[in-house]
mmCIF file of C-alpha atoms and ligand atoms in Angstrom:
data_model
loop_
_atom_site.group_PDB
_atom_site.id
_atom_site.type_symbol
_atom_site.label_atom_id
_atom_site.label_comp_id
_atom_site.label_asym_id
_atom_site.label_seq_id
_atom_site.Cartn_x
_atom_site.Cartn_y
_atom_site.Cartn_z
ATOM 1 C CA UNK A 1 -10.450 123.497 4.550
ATOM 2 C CA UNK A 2 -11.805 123.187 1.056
ATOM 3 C CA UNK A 3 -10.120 119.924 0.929
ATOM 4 C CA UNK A 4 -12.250 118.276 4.158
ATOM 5 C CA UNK A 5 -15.117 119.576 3.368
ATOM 6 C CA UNK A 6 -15.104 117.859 -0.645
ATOM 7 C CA UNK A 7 -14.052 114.856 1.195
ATOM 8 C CA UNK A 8 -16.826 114.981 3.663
ATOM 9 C CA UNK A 9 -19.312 115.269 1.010
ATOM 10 C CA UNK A 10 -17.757 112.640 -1.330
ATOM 11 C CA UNK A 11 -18.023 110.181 1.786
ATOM 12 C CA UNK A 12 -21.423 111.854 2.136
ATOM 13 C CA UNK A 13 -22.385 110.921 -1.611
ATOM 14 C CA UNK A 14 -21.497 107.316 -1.784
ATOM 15 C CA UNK A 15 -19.048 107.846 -4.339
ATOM 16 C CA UNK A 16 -15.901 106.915 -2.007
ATOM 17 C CA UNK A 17 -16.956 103.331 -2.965
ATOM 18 C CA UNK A 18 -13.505 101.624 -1.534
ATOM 19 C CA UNK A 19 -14.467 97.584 -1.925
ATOM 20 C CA UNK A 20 -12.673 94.795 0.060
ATOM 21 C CA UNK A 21 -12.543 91.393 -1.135
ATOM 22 C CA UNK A 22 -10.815 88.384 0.644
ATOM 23 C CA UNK A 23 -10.257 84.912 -1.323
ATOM 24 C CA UNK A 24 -9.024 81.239 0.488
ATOM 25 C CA UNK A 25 -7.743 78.597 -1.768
ATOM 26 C CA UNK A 26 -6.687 74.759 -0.920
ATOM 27 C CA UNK A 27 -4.986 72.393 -2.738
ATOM 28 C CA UNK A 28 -3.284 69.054 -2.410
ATOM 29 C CA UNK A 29 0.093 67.871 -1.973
ATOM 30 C CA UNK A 30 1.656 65.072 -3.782
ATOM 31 C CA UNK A 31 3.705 63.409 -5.434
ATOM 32 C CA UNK A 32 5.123 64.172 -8.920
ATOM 33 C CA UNK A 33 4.183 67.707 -9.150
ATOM 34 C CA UNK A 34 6.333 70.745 -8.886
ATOM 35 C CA UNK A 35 5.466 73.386 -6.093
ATOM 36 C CA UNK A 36 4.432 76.775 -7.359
ATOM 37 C CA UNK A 37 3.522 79.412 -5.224
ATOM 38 C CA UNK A 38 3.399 83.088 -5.981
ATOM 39 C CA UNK A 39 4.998 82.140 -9.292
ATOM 40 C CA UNK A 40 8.087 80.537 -7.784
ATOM 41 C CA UNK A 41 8.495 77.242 -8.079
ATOM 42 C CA UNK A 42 9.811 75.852 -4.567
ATOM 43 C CA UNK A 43 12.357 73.269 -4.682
ATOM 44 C CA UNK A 44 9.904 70.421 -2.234
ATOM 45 C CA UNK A 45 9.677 66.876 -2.688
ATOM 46 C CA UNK A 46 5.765 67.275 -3.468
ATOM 47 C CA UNK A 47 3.487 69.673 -5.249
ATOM 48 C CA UNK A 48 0.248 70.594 -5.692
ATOM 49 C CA UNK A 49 -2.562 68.991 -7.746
ATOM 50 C CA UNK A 50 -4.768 70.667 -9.877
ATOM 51 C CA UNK A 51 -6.348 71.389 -13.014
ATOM 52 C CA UNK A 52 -3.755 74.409 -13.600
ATOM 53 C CA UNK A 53 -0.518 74.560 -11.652
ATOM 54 C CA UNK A 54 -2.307 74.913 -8.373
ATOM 55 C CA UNK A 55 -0.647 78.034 -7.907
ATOM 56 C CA UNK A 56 -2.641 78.233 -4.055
ATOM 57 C CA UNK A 57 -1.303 81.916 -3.483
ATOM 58 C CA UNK A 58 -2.281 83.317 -6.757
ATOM 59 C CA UNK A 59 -5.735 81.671 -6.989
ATOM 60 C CA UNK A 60 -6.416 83.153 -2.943
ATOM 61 C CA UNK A 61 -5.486 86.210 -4.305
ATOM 62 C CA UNK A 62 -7.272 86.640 -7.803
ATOM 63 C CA UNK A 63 -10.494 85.366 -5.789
ATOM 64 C CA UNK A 64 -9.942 88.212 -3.328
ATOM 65 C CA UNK A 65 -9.646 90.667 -6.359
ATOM 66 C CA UNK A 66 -12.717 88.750 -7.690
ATOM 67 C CA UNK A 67 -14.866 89.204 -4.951
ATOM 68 C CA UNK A 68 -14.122 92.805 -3.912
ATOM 69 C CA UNK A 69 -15.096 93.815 -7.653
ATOM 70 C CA UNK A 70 -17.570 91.737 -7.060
ATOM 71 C CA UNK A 71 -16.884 89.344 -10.442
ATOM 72 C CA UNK A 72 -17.364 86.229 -8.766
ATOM 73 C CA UNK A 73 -14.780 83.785 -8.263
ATOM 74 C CA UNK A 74 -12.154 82.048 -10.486
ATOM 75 C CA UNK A 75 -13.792 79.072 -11.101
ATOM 76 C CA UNK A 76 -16.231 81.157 -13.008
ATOM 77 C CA UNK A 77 -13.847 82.901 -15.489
ATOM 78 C CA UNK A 78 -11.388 79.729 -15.773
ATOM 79 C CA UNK A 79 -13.433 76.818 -15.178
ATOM 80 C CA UNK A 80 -11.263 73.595 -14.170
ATOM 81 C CA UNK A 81 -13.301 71.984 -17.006
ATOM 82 C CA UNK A 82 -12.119 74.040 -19.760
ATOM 83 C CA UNK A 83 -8.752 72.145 -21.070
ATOM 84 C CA UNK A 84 -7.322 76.029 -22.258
ATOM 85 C CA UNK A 85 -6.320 75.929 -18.718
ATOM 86 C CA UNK A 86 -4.889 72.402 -17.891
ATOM 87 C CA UNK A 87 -1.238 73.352 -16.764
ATOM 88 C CA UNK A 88 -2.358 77.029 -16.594
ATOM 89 C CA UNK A 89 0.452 79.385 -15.607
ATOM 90 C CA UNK A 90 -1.994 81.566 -12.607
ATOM 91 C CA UNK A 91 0.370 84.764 -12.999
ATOM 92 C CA UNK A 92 -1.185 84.529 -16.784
ATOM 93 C CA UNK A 93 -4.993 83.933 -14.549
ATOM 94 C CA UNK A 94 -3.747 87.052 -12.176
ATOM 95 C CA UNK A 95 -3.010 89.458 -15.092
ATOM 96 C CA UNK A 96 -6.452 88.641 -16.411
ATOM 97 C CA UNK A 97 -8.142 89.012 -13.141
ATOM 98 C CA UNK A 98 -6.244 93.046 -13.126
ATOM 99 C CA UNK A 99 -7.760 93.117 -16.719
ATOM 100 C CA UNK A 100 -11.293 93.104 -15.413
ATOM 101 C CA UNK A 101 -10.807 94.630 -12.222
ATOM 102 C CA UNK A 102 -9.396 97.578 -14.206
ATOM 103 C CA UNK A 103 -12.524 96.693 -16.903
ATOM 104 C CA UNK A 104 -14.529 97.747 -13.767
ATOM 105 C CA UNK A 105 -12.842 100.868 -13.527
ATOM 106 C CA UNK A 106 -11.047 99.753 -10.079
ATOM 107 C CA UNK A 107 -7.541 100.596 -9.026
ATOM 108 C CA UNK A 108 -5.942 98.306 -6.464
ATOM 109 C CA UNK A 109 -4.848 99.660 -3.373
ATOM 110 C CA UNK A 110 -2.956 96.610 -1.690
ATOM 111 C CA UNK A 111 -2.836 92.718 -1.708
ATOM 112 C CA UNK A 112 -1.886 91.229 1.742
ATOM 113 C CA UNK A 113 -2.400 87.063 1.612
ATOM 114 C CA UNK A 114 -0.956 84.202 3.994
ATOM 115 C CA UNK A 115 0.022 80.844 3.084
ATOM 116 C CA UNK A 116 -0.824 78.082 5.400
ATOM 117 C CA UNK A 117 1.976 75.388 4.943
ATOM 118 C CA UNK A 118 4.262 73.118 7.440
ATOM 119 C CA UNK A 119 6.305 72.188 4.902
ATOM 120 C CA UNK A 120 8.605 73.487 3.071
ATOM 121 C CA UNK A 121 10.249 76.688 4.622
ATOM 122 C CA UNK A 122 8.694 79.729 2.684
ATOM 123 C CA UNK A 123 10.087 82.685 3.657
ATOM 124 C CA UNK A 124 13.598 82.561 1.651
ATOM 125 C CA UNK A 125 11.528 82.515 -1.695
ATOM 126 C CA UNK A 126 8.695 85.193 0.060
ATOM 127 C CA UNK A 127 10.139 88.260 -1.607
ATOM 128 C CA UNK A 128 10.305 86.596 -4.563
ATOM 129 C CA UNK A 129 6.706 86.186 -4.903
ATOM 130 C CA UNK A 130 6.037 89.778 -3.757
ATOM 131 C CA UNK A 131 7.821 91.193 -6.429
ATOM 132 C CA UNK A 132 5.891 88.612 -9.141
ATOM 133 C CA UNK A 133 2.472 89.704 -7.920
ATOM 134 C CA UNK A 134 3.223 92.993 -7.995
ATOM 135 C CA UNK A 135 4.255 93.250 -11.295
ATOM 136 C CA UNK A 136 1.119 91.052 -12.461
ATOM 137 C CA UNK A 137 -0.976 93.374 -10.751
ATOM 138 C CA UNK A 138 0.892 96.503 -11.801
ATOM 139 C CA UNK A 139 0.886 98.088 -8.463
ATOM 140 C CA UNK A 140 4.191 98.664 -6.504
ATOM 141 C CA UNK A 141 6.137 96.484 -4.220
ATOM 142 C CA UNK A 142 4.904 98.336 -1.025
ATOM 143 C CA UNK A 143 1.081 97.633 -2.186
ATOM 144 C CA UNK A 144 1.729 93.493 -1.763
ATOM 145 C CA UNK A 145 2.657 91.500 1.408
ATOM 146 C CA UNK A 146 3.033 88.155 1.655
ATOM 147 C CA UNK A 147 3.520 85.819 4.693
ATOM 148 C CA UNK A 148 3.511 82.192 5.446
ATOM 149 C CA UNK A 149 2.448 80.455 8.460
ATOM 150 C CA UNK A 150 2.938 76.248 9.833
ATOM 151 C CA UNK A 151 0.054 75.345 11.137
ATOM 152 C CA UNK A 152 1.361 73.801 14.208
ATOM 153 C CA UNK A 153 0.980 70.349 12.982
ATOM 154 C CA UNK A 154 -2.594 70.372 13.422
ATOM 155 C CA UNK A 155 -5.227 69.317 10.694
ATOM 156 C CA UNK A 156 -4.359 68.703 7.073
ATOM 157 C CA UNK A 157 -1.825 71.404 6.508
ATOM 158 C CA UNK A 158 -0.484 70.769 9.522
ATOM 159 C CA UNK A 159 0.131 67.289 8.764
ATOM 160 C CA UNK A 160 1.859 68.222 6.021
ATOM 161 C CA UNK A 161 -1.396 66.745 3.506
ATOM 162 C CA UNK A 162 -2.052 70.028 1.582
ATOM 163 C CA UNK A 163 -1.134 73.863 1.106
ATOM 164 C CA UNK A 164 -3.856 76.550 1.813
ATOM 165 C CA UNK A 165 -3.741 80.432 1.170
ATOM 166 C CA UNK A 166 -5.941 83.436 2.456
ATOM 167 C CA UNK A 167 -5.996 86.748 0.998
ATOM 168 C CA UNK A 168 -7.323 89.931 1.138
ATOM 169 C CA UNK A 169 -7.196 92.992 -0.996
ATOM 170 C CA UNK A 170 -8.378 96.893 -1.399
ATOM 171 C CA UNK A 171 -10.034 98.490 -4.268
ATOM 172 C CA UNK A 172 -10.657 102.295 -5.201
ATOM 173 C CA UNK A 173 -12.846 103.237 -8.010
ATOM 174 C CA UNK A 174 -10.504 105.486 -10.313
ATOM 175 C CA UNK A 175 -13.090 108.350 -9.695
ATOM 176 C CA UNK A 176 -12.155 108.472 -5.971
ATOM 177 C CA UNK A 177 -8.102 109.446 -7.598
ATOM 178 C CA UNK A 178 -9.530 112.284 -10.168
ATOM 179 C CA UNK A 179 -11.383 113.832 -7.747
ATOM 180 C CA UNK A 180 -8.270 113.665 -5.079
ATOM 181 C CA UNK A 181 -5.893 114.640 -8.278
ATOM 182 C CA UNK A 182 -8.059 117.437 -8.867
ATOM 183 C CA UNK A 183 -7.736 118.462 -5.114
ATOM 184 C CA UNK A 184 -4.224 117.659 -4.473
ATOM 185 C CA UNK A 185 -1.777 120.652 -3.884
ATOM 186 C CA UNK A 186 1.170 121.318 -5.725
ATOM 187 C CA UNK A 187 2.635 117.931 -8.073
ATOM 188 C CA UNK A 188 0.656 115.980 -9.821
ATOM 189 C CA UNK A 189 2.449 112.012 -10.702
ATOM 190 C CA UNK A 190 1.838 108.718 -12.573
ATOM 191 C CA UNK A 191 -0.601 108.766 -15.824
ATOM 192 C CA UNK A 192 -2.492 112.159 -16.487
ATOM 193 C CA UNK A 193 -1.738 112.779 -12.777
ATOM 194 C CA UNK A 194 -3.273 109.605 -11.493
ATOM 195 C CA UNK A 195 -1.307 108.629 -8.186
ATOM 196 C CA UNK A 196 -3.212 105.097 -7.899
ATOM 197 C CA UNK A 197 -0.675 103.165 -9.652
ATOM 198 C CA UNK A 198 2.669 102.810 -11.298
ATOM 199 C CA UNK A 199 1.698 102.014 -15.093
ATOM 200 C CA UNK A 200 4.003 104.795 -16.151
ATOM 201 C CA UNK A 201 6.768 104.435 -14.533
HETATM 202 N N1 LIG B 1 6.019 77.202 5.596
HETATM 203 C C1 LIG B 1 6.444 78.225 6.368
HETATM 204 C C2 LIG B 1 5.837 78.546 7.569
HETATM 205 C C3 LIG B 1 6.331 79.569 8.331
HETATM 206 N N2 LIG B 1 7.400 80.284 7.895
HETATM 207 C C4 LIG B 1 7.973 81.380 8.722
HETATM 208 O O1 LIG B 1 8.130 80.948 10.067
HETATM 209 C C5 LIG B 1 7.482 81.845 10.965
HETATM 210 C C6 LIG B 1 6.903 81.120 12.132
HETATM 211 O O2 LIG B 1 5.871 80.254 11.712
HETATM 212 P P1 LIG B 1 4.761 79.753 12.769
HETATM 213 O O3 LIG B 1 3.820 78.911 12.015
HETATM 214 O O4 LIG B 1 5.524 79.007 13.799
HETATM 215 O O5 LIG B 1 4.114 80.975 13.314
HETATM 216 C C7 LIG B 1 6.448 82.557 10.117
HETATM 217 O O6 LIG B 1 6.135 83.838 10.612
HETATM 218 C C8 LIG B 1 7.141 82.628 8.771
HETATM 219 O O7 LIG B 1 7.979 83.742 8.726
HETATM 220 C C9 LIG B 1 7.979 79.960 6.710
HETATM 221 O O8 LIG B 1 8.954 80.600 6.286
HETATM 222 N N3 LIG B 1 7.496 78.937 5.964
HETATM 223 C C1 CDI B 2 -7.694 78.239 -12.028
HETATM 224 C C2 CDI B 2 -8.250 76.848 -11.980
HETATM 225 C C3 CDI B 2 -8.420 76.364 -13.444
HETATM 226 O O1 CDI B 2 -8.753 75.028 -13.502
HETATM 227 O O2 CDI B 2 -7.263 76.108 -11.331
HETATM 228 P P1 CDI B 2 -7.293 74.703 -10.498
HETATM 229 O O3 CDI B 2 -5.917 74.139 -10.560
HETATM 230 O O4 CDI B 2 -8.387 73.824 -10.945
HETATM 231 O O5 CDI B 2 -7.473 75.225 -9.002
HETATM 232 P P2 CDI B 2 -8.742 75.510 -8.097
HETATM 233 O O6 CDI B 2 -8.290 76.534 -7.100
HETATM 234 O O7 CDI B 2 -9.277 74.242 -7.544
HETATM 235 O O8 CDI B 2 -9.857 76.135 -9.009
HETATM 236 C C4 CDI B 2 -9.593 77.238 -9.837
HETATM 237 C C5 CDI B 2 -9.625 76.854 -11.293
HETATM 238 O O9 CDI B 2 -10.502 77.748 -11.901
#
């Protein structure tokens, strides 16, 4: 009883400030690049051109993670002008964008993103990916899904032209987990009780 009723109020006070965030990337295929997605480098006879390594999943994703903290977009904090990140490895970009996520005292609750591509055949290499941008991220392998799509031939992913990713994510300010902590019967697990993510383990 005690518990609804804290609940109800912390709803009540605004501080139950859970943010979503959602991020879309495109890039190009051609020739003479290798295809990285989620980290994994596809075996396809094109890639994707960029600035960085055009890493489409992980740039819809940090953007999603980006806007639900409300830090902009990537463009901002890695601009494609800056040489530091010609050839940029985006799980490096990722683990920066969880650096000032967490800077904003955020916890992430899930990742779920969707890669638009006719070409090549994703889903051997899916899990794969998963487990990289969960580790990035520091959250578990539960808290990330990934899926790819075709297009159905249609338009320019569809015609096989270029590669584009959606994501969205969850946030909860760490308050919202001391004040459940503090509330929770019985165990208490992770750091200093903290159930949001797996940094301890
Ligand atoms: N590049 C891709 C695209 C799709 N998949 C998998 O195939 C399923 C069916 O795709 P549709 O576009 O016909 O809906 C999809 O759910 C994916 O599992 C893939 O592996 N690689
Ligand atoms: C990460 C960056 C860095 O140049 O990568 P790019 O390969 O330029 O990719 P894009 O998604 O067009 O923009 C994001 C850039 O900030």
């Amino acid at each position: 009883m005690v518990y609804v009723i804290i609940y109800t109020e912390l709803f009540e006070s605004e501080v139950w400030d859970m943010r979503v965030g959602m991020g879309y990337d495109v890039h190009k295929l051609v020739e003479g690049r290798p295809l990285i997605l989620g980290g994994v480098h596809v075996p396809y006879e094109k890639g994707l051109l960029g600035h960085s390594d055009a890493d489409v999943l992980l740039h819809a994703i940090s953007d999603a993670l980006l806007g639900a903290a409300a830090l902009g977009d990537i463009g901002k904090h890695f601009p494609d002008t800056d040489p530091k990140y010609k050839g940029a490895d985006s799980i490096g970009l990722l683990k920066e964008v969880r650096r000032l996520v967490e800077e904003e005292c955020y916890l992430i609750e899930n990742v779920d993103a969707t890669v638009i591509a006719q070409r090549p055949k994703l889903a051997p290499y899916i899990e794969e990916m998963a487990e990289n941008i969960a580790e990035a991220l520091g959250i578990g392998r539960k808290q990330v899904n990934v899926k790819a799509t075709t297009e159905e031939h249609l338009g320019f992913t569809g015609e096989g032209l270029g590669i584009s990713a959606n994501a969205v994510c969850m946030l909860t300010p760490v308050d919202n987990f001391i004040y459940e902590d503090v509330l929770r019967p019985g165990g208490q697990t992770g750091c200093q009780g903290c159930p949001g993510c797996q940094k301890g383990e």
